[in-house]
Amino acid sequence: MASVKLRGIGKAFGSTAVLRDVDLAVEDGEFVVLVGPSGCGKSTLLRVVAGLEEVDDGDILIDGTRVNDLAPAKRGIAMVFQSYALYPHMTVRQNMAFGLRLAGKDKATIAAAVDKAAALLDITHLLDRRPKMLSGGQRQRVAIGRAIVREPTVFLFDEPLSNLDAELRVRMRYEFAKLHQRLKTTTLYVTHDQVEAMTLADRIAIIDQGRVVQFGPAEELYQHPCSMFVAGFIGSPRMNFFEGVVQTANPSGAALRLRGGQELGAAVNAAGAAPGAPATLGVRPEHLRLAGQGIAASVTLIESLGSIRFAYLASDVSDDPVILQLSPNDRLKEGEPIFLAAEPADCHLFDGEGRAFARLAAGPGSIAA
């Protein structure tokens, strides 16, 4: 196992900057997920660590050693790709053994390593089959096994579950979590699926336009997002956003006027809010509740996901549908007018640039017309 530290990493393809001054510290044995929208630079960052792309600026350190100039094979890493990259003419055993054969390992060592990895991944019965005879999940296990036999100090996974169907993705997430518990190998894992990220990660790095915009445990990112981008990206369904203007501000809180002059009925506590400044209020679907007064809305759709139901609402305070997580006792019908409210501690306030205001302890304040 080893730590991975990235310092000031920059990478451009021609005139297009893909990575911008990236700093990231992954601890020994930690499972870190890189997440962000398509084209944000997360896969490029993984390829930079692997040595498949050269950096223009910055340092890559693995276990304290600068590896910028080392070939991929000498960095002590193993990478699993989205496409599996298995040799179709080889059996599973031969695919898993291929890297060790290239490294000049003897037959007994190779056989022992393959058998051990196959048993760990429950694919011993597949060792004599070829890739075309395997399901997608089985091929992914083989690709992981090929990485495990090398006994790397760092695992790199580039969207390994994106080619699988929904049910298999859920099962493979569980398998990845179990595998990390057993091996404790430092892992960098790329995905665009925030549910996948929150399920697997010790810490999550949110990447936007080539920069790490927030890095921390999933719960921290969910409860204390640093920006509207992070708040909207982490959490499913997304956070609701209501545009407004700061009416008054004092050391204990701020009063906000929402678009259309509507009222949520919650105290907003934020440091640095200035009267007259544009602001956006964020409230997650599970934190909104039905009330006798507050934001006026009407039900447009009820979505049932078994044990959880969501109401999609139309309101003058938002161009997008407002999403409300319903309690078991809530009974709403499409077209029904309702009012929404939220507790002060569950509200997030963002400035005109989309940055989060500092949170204060609950205190006086209101969102008023």
Coordinates of N, CA, C and O in Angstrom, one line a residue, residues 102-219:
L102 N 4.9 -11.2 -18.5 CA 5.7 -10.2 -19.1 C 6.8 -9.7 -18.1 O 7.9 -9.3 -18.5
A103 N 6.4 -9.8 -16.8 CA 7.4 -9.4 -15.8 C 8.4 -10.5 -15.5 O 9.4 -10.3 -14.7
G104 N 8.3 -11.6 -16.2 CA 9.3 -12.7 -16.0 C 9.1 -13.6 -14.8 O 10.1 -14.2 -14.4
K105 N 8.0 -13.6 -14.2 CA 7.7 -14.5 -13.0 C 7.7 -15.9 -13.5 O 7.3 -16.3 -14.6
D106 N 8.1 -16.8 -12.5 CA 8.1 -18.2 -12.9 C 6.7 -18.8 -12.8 O 5.8 -18.2 -12.2
K107 N 6.5 -20.0 -13.4 CA 5.2 -20.6 -13.6 C 4.5 -20.9 -12.3 O 3.3 -20.7 -12.1
A108 N 5.2 -21.3 -11.3 CA 4.6 -21.6 -10.0 C 4.1 -20.4 -9.3 O 3.0 -20.4 -8.7
T109 N 4.9 -19.3 -9.4 CA 4.5 -18.0 -8.8 C 3.2 -17.5 -9.5 O 2.3 -17.0 -8.8
I110 N 3.2 -17.6 -10.8 CA 2.1 -17.1 -11.6 C 0.8 -17.9 -11.2 O -0.3 -17.4 -11.0
A111 N 0.9 -19.2 -11.2 CA -0.2 -20.1 -11.0 C -0.8 -19.8 -9.6 O -2.0 -19.8 -9.4
A112 N 0.1 -19.7 -8.6 CA -0.4 -19.4 -7.2 C -1.1 -18.1 -7.1 O -2.1 -17.9 -6.5
A113 N -0.6 -17.0 -7.8 CA -1.2 -15.7 -7.8 C -2.5 -15.7 -8.5 O -3.5 -15.1 -8.0
V114 N -2.6 -16.4 -9.6 CA -3.9 -16.5 -10.3 C -4.9 -17.2 -9.5 O -6.1 -16.8 -9.4
D115 N -4.6 -18.3 -8.9 CA -5.5 -19.1 -8.2 C -6.0 -18.3 -6.9 O -7.2 -18.4 -6.6
K116 N -5.1 -17.6 -6.3 CA -5.5 -16.8 -5.1 C -6.5 -15.7 -5.5 O -7.5 -15.5 -4.8
A117 N -6.2 -15.0 -6.6 CA -7.1 -13.9 -7.0 C -8.4 -14.4 -7.5 O -9.5 -13.9 -7.2
A118 N -8.4 -15.6 -8.2 CA -9.6 -16.2 -8.7 C -10.5 -16.6 -7.5 O -11.8 -16.4 -7.6
A119 N -9.9 -17.2 -6.5 CA -10.7 -17.6 -5.3 C -11.3 -16.3 -4.6 O -12.5 -16.4 -4.2
L120 N -10.5 -15.3 -4.5 CA -11.0 -14.0 -3.9 C -12.2 -13.4 -4.6 O -13.1 -12.9 -4.0
L121 N -12.2 -13.6 -5.9 CA -13.2 -13.0 -6.8 C -14.3 -14.0 -7.2 O -15.2 -13.6 -7.9
D122 N -14.2 -15.2 -6.7 CA -15.2 -16.2 -7.0 C -15.3 -16.5 -8.5 O -16.4 -16.6 -9.0
I123 N -14.2 -16.6 -9.2 CA -14.2 -16.9 -10.6 C -13.3 -18.1 -10.9 O -12.9 -18.3 -12.1
T124 N -13.0 -18.9 -9.9 CA -12.2 -20.1 -10.1 C -12.8 -21.0 -11.2 O -12.1 -21.6 -12.1
H125 N -14.1 -21.1 -11.2 CA -14.8 -22.0 -12.2 C -14.8 -21.5 -13.6 O -15.2 -22.1 -14.6
L126 N -14.3 -20.2 -13.8 CA -14.2 -19.6 -15.1 C -12.8 -19.6 -15.7 O -12.7 -19.1 -16.8
L127 N -11.8 -20.1 -15.0 CA -10.5 -19.9 -15.5 C -10.1 -20.5 -16.8 O -9.3 -20.0 -17.5
D128 N -10.9 -21.5 -17.3 CA -10.6 -22.1 -18.6 C -11.5 -21.6 -19.7 O -11.4 -22.1 -20.8
R129 N -12.3 -20.6 -19.4 CA -13.2 -20.0 -20.4 C -12.6 -18.8 -21.1 O -11.6 -18.2 -20.5
R130 N -13.1 -18.5 -22.3 CA -12.6 -17.2 -22.9 C -13.6 -16.1 -22.7 O -14.8 -16.4 -22.4
P131 N -13.2 -14.9 -22.9 CA -14.0 -13.7 -22.5 C -15.4 -13.7 -23.2 O -16.4 -13.3 -22.6
K132 N -15.5 -14.2 -24.4 CA -16.8 -14.2 -25.1 C -17.8 -15.1 -24.4 O -19.0 -15.0 -24.7
M133 N -17.4 -16.0 -23.6 CA -18.3 -16.9 -22.9 C -18.7 -16.4 -21.5 O -19.4 -17.0 -20.8
L134 N -18.3 -15.1 -21.2 CA -18.6 -14.5 -19.9 C -19.6 -13.4 -20.0 O -19.7 -12.8 -21.0
S135 N -20.3 -13.2 -18.9 CA -21.2 -12.0 -18.8 C -20.4 -10.8 -18.5 O -19.2 -10.8 -18.2
G136 N -21.0 -9.6 -18.6 CA -20.3 -8.4 -18.3 C -19.7 -8.3 -16.9 O -18.6 -7.9 -16.7
G137 N -20.5 -8.8 -15.9 CA -20.0 -8.8 -14.5 C -18.8 -9.7 -14.4 O -17.8 -9.4 -13.7
Q138 N -18.8 -10.9 -15.0 CA -17.7 -11.8 -15.0 C -16.5 -11.2 -15.6 O -15.4 -11.4 -15.1
R139 N -16.7 -10.6 -16.8 CA -15.5 -10.0 -17.4 C -14.9 -8.9 -16.5 O -13.6 -8.8 -16.5
Q140 N -15.7 -8.1 -15.8 CA -15.2 -7.1 -15.0 C -14.4 -7.7 -13.8 O -13.3 -7.2 -13.4
R141 N -14.8 -8.9 -13.3 CA -14.1 -9.6 -12.3 C -12.7 -10.1 -12.8 O -11.7 -10.0 -12.0
V142 N -12.7 -10.5 -14.0 CA -11.5 -11.0 -14.6 C -10.5 -9.8 -14.7 O -9.3 -9.9 -14.4
A143 N -11.0 -8.7 -15.2 CA -10.1 -7.5 -15.3 C -9.6 -7.1 -13.9 O -8.4 -6.7 -13.8
I144 N -10.4 -7.1 -12.9 CA -9.9 -6.8 -11.6 C -8.9 -7.8 -11.1 O -7.9 -7.5 -10.5
G145 N -9.2 -9.1 -11.4 CA -8.2 -10.2 -11.0 C -6.9 -10.0 -11.7 O -5.8 -10.2 -11.1
R146 N -6.9 -9.6 -12.9 CA -5.6 -9.3 -13.6 C -4.8 -8.2 -12.9 O -3.6 -8.2 -12.9
A147 N -5.5 -7.2 -12.3 CA -4.9 -6.2 -11.6 C -4.4 -6.7 -10.2 O -3.3 -6.4 -9.8
I148 N -5.2 -7.5 -9.6 CA -4.8 -8.0 -8.2 C -3.6 -8.8 -8.2 O -2.7 -8.7 -7.3
V149 N -3.4 -9.7 -9.2 CA -2.3 -10.6 -9.2 C -0.9 -9.9 -9.2 O 0.1 -10.4 -8.8
R150 N -0.9 -8.6 -9.7 CA 0.3 -7.9 -9.7 C 0.7 -7.3 -8.4 O 1.8 -6.8 -8.2
E151 N -0.3 -7.5 -7.4 CA -0.1 -6.9 -6.0 C 0.4 -5.5 -6.1 O 1.5 -5.1 -5.5
P152 N -0.4 -4.6 -6.7 CA 0.0 -3.2 -6.8 C -0.1 -2.5 -5.4 O -0.8 -2.9 -4.5
T153 N 0.6 -1.3 -5.3 CA 0.4 -0.5 -4.1 C -0.8 0.4 -4.3 O -1.3 1.0 -3.3
V154 N -1.2 0.7 -5.5 CA -2.3 1.6 -5.8 C -3.2 0.9 -6.9 O -2.7 0.5 -8.0
F155 N -4.5 0.9 -6.7 CA -5.5 0.5 -7.7 C -6.1 1.8 -8.3 O -6.4 2.7 -7.6
L156 N -6.2 1.8 -9.7 CA -6.9 2.8 -10.4 C -8.0 2.2 -11.2 O -7.8 1.3 -12.0
F157 N -9.2 2.7 -11.0 CA -10.4 2.2 -11.7 C -11.1 3.4 -12.4 O -11.4 4.4 -11.9
D158 N -11.2 3.2 -13.7 CA -11.8 4.2 -14.6 C -13.2 3.8 -15.0 O -13.4 3.1 -16.0
E159 N -14.2 4.3 -14.3 CA -15.6 4.0 -14.6 C -15.9 2.5 -14.9 O -16.4 2.1 -15.9
P160 N -15.4 1.6 -14.0 CA -15.5 0.2 -14.2 C -16.9 -0.4 -14.3 O -17.0 -1.5 -14.8
L161 N -17.9 0.3 -13.8 CA -19.3 -0.3 -13.8 C -20.2 0.3 -14.9 O -21.4 -0.1 -15.0
S162 N -19.7 1.2 -15.7 CA -20.6 2.0 -16.6 C -21.2 1.1 -17.7 O -22.2 1.5 -18.3
N163 N -20.6 0.0 -18.0 CA -21.1 -0.9 -19.1 C -22.1 -1.9 -18.6 O -22.6 -2.7 -19.3
L164 N -22.3 -1.9 -17.3 CA -23.2 -2.9 -16.7 C -24.6 -2.4 -16.5 O -24.9 -1.2 -16.4
D165 N -25.6 -3.3 -16.5 CA -27.0 -2.9 -16.3 C -27.2 -2.5 -14.8 O -26.3 -2.8 -13.9
A166 N -28.3 -1.9 -14.5 CA -28.5 -1.3 -13.2 C -28.4 -2.3 -12.1 O -27.8 -2.0 -11.0
E167 N -29.0 -3.4 -12.2 CA -29.0 -4.4 -11.1 C -27.6 -4.9 -10.9 O -27.2 -5.1 -9.7
L168 N -26.9 -5.2 -11.9 CA -25.5 -5.7 -11.8 C -24.6 -4.6 -11.2 O -23.6 -4.9 -10.4
R169 N -24.8 -3.3 -11.5 CA -24.1 -2.3 -11.0 C -24.2 -2.2 -9.4 O -23.2 -2.1 -8.7
V170 N -25.4 -2.4 -8.9 CA -25.6 -2.4 -7.5 C -24.8 -3.6 -6.8 O -24.2 -3.4 -5.8
R171 N -24.9 -4.8 -7.5 CA -24.2 -5.9 -6.9 C -22.7 -5.7 -7.0 O -22.0 -6.0 -6.0
M172 N -22.2 -5.1 -8.0 CA -20.7 -4.9 -8.2 C -20.2 -3.9 -7.2 O -19.1 -3.9 -6.8
R173 N -21.1 -2.9 -6.9 CA -20.7 -1.9 -5.9 C -20.4 -2.6 -4.6 O -19.4 -2.3 -3.9
Y174 N -21.3 -3.5 -4.2 CA -21.1 -4.3 -3.0 C -19.8 -5.1 -3.1 O -19.1 -5.2 -2.1
E175 N -19.5 -5.7 -4.2 CA -18.3 -6.5 -4.4 C -17.1 -5.6 -4.3 O -16.1 -6.1 -3.7
F176 N -17.1 -4.4 -4.8 CA -16.0 -3.5 -4.7 C -15.7 -3.2 -3.3 O -14.6 -3.1 -2.8
A177 N -16.8 -2.9 -2.5 CA -16.6 -2.5 -1.1 C -16.0 -3.7 -0.3 O -15.1 -3.5 0.5
K178 N -16.5 -4.9 -0.5 CA -15.9 -6.0 0.1 C -14.5 -6.3 -0.2 O -13.7 -6.6 0.6
L179 N -14.2 -6.1 -1.5 CA -12.8 -6.3 -2.0 C -11.8 -5.3 -1.3 O -10.7 -5.7 -0.9
H180 N -12.3 -4.1 -1.2 CA -11.4 -3.1 -0.5 C -11.2 -3.4 0.9 O -10.1 -3.2 1.5
Q181 N -12.3 -3.9 1.6 CA -12.1 -4.3 3.0 C -11.1 -5.4 3.2 O -10.4 -5.4 4.2
R182 N -11.0 -6.3 2.2 CA -10.1 -7.4 2.4 C -8.7 -7.0 2.0 O -7.7 -7.3 2.7
L183 N -8.5 -6.2 0.9 CA -7.2 -5.9 0.4 C -6.5 -4.7 1.1 O -5.3 -4.6 1.2
K184 N -7.4 -3.7 1.4 CA -6.9 -2.4 2.0 C -5.9 -1.7 1.1 O -5.0 -1.0 1.6
T185 N -6.0 -1.9 -0.2 CA -5.1 -1.2 -1.1 C -5.6 0.2 -1.4 O -6.8 0.4 -1.7
T186 N -4.7 1.1 -1.5 CA -5.0 2.5 -1.8 C -5.7 2.5 -3.2 O -5.2 1.9 -4.1
T187 N -6.8 3.2 -3.3 CA -7.6 3.1 -4.5 C -8.1 4.5 -4.9 O -8.6 5.3 -4.1
L188 N -7.9 4.8 -6.2 CA -8.5 6.0 -6.9 C -9.5 5.4 -7.9 O -9.2 4.6 -8.8
Y189 N -10.7 5.9 -7.8 CA -11.9 5.3 -8.6 C -12.6 6.5 -9.2 O -13.1 7.4 -8.5
V190 N -12.7 6.4 -10.5 CA -13.4 7.5 -11.3 C -14.8 7.0 -11.6 O -15.1 5.9 -12.1
T191 N -15.8 7.9 -11.4 CA -17.2 7.6 -11.9 C -17.9 9.0 -12.1 O -17.5 10.0 -11.5
H192 N -19.0 9.0 -12.9 CA -19.8 10.1 -13.0 C -21.1 9.9 -12.2 O -21.9 10.8 -12.1
D193 N -21.2 8.8 -11.5 CA -22.4 8.4 -10.8 C -22.2 8.7 -9.3 O -21.4 8.1 -8.6
Q194 N -22.9 9.8 -8.8 CA -22.7 10.2 -7.5 C -23.2 9.2 -6.4 O -22.7 9.2 -5.3
V195 N -24.2 8.4 -6.8 CA -24.6 7.4 -5.9 C -23.5 6.3 -5.7 O -23.2 5.9 -4.5
E196 N -22.9 6.0 -6.7 CA -21.7 5.0 -6.7 C -20.6 5.6 -5.8 O -20.0 4.9 -5.0
A197 N -20.4 6.9 -6.0 CA -19.3 7.6 -5.2 C -19.6 7.6 -3.7 O -18.8 7.2 -2.9
M198 N -20.9 7.9 -3.4 CA -21.2 8.0 -2.0 C -21.3 6.6 -1.3 O -21.0 6.5 -0.1
T199 N -21.5 5.6 -2.1 CA -21.6 4.2 -1.6 C -20.2 3.7 -1.2 O -20.0 3.0 -0.2
L200 N -19.2 4.0 -2.1 CA -17.9 3.3 -2.0 C -16.8 4.1 -1.3 O -16.0 3.5 -0.6
A201 N -16.9 5.4 -1.3 CA -15.7 6.3 -1.0 C -15.5 6.4 0.5 O -16.5 6.6 1.3
D202 N -14.3 6.4 0.9 CA -13.9 7.0 2.2 C -14.0 8.5 2.1 O -14.5 9.2 3.0
R203 N -13.4 9.1 1.0 CA -13.6 10.5 0.7 C -13.8 10.7 -0.8 O -13.4 9.8 -1.6
I204 N -14.5 11.7 -1.1 CA -14.9 12.0 -2.5 C -14.2 13.4 -2.9 O -14.3 14.3 -2.2
A205 N -13.6 13.4 -4.1 CA -13.1 14.6 -4.7 C -14.1 15.0 -5.9 O -14.2 14.3 -6.8
I206 N -14.7 16.1 -5.7 CA -15.6 16.7 -6.7 C -14.8 17.5 -7.7 O -14.1 18.5 -7.3
I207 N -14.9 17.2 -9.0 CA -14.1 17.9 -10.0 C -15.0 18.6 -10.9 O -16.0 18.1 -11.4
D208 N -14.7 19.9 -11.2 CA -15.4 20.7 -12.2 C -14.4 21.5 -13.0 O -13.6 22.2 -12.4
Q209 N -14.5 21.3 -14.3 CA -13.6 22.1 -15.2 C -12.2 22.0 -14.8 O -11.4 23.0 -14.8
G210 N -11.7 20.8 -14.5 CA -10.3 20.5 -14.3 C -9.8 20.9 -12.9 O -8.6 20.8 -12.7
R211 N -10.7 21.3 -12.0 CA -10.3 21.6 -10.6 C -11.0 20.8 -9.6 O -12.2 20.4 -9.8
V212 N -10.3 20.5 -8.5 CA -11.0 19.8 -7.4 C -11.7 21.0 -6.6 O -11.0 21.8 -6.0
V213 N -13.0 21.0 -6.6 CA -13.7 22.0 -6.0 C -14.1 21.7 -4.5 O -14.3 22.6 -3.7
Q214 N -14.2 20.4 -4.1 CA -14.3 20.1 -2.7 C -13.9 18.6 -2.6 O -14.1 17.8 -3.4
F215 N -13.3 18.4 -1.4 CA -12.7 17.0 -1.1 C -13.0 16.7 0.3 O -12.7 17.4 1.2
G216 N -13.7 15.6 0.5 CA -14.1 15.2 1.9 C -14.9 14.0 1.9 O -15.3 13.4 0.9
P217 N -15.3 13.5 3.1 CA -16.3 12.4 3.3 C -17.6 12.7 2.6 O -18.0 13.9 2.5
A218 N -18.3 11.7 2.2 CA -19.6 11.9 1.5 C -20.6 12.7 2.4 O -21.3 13.6 1.9
E219 N -20.6 12.4 3.7 CA -21.6 13.1 4.5 C -21.3 14.6 4.6 O -22.2 15.4 4.7

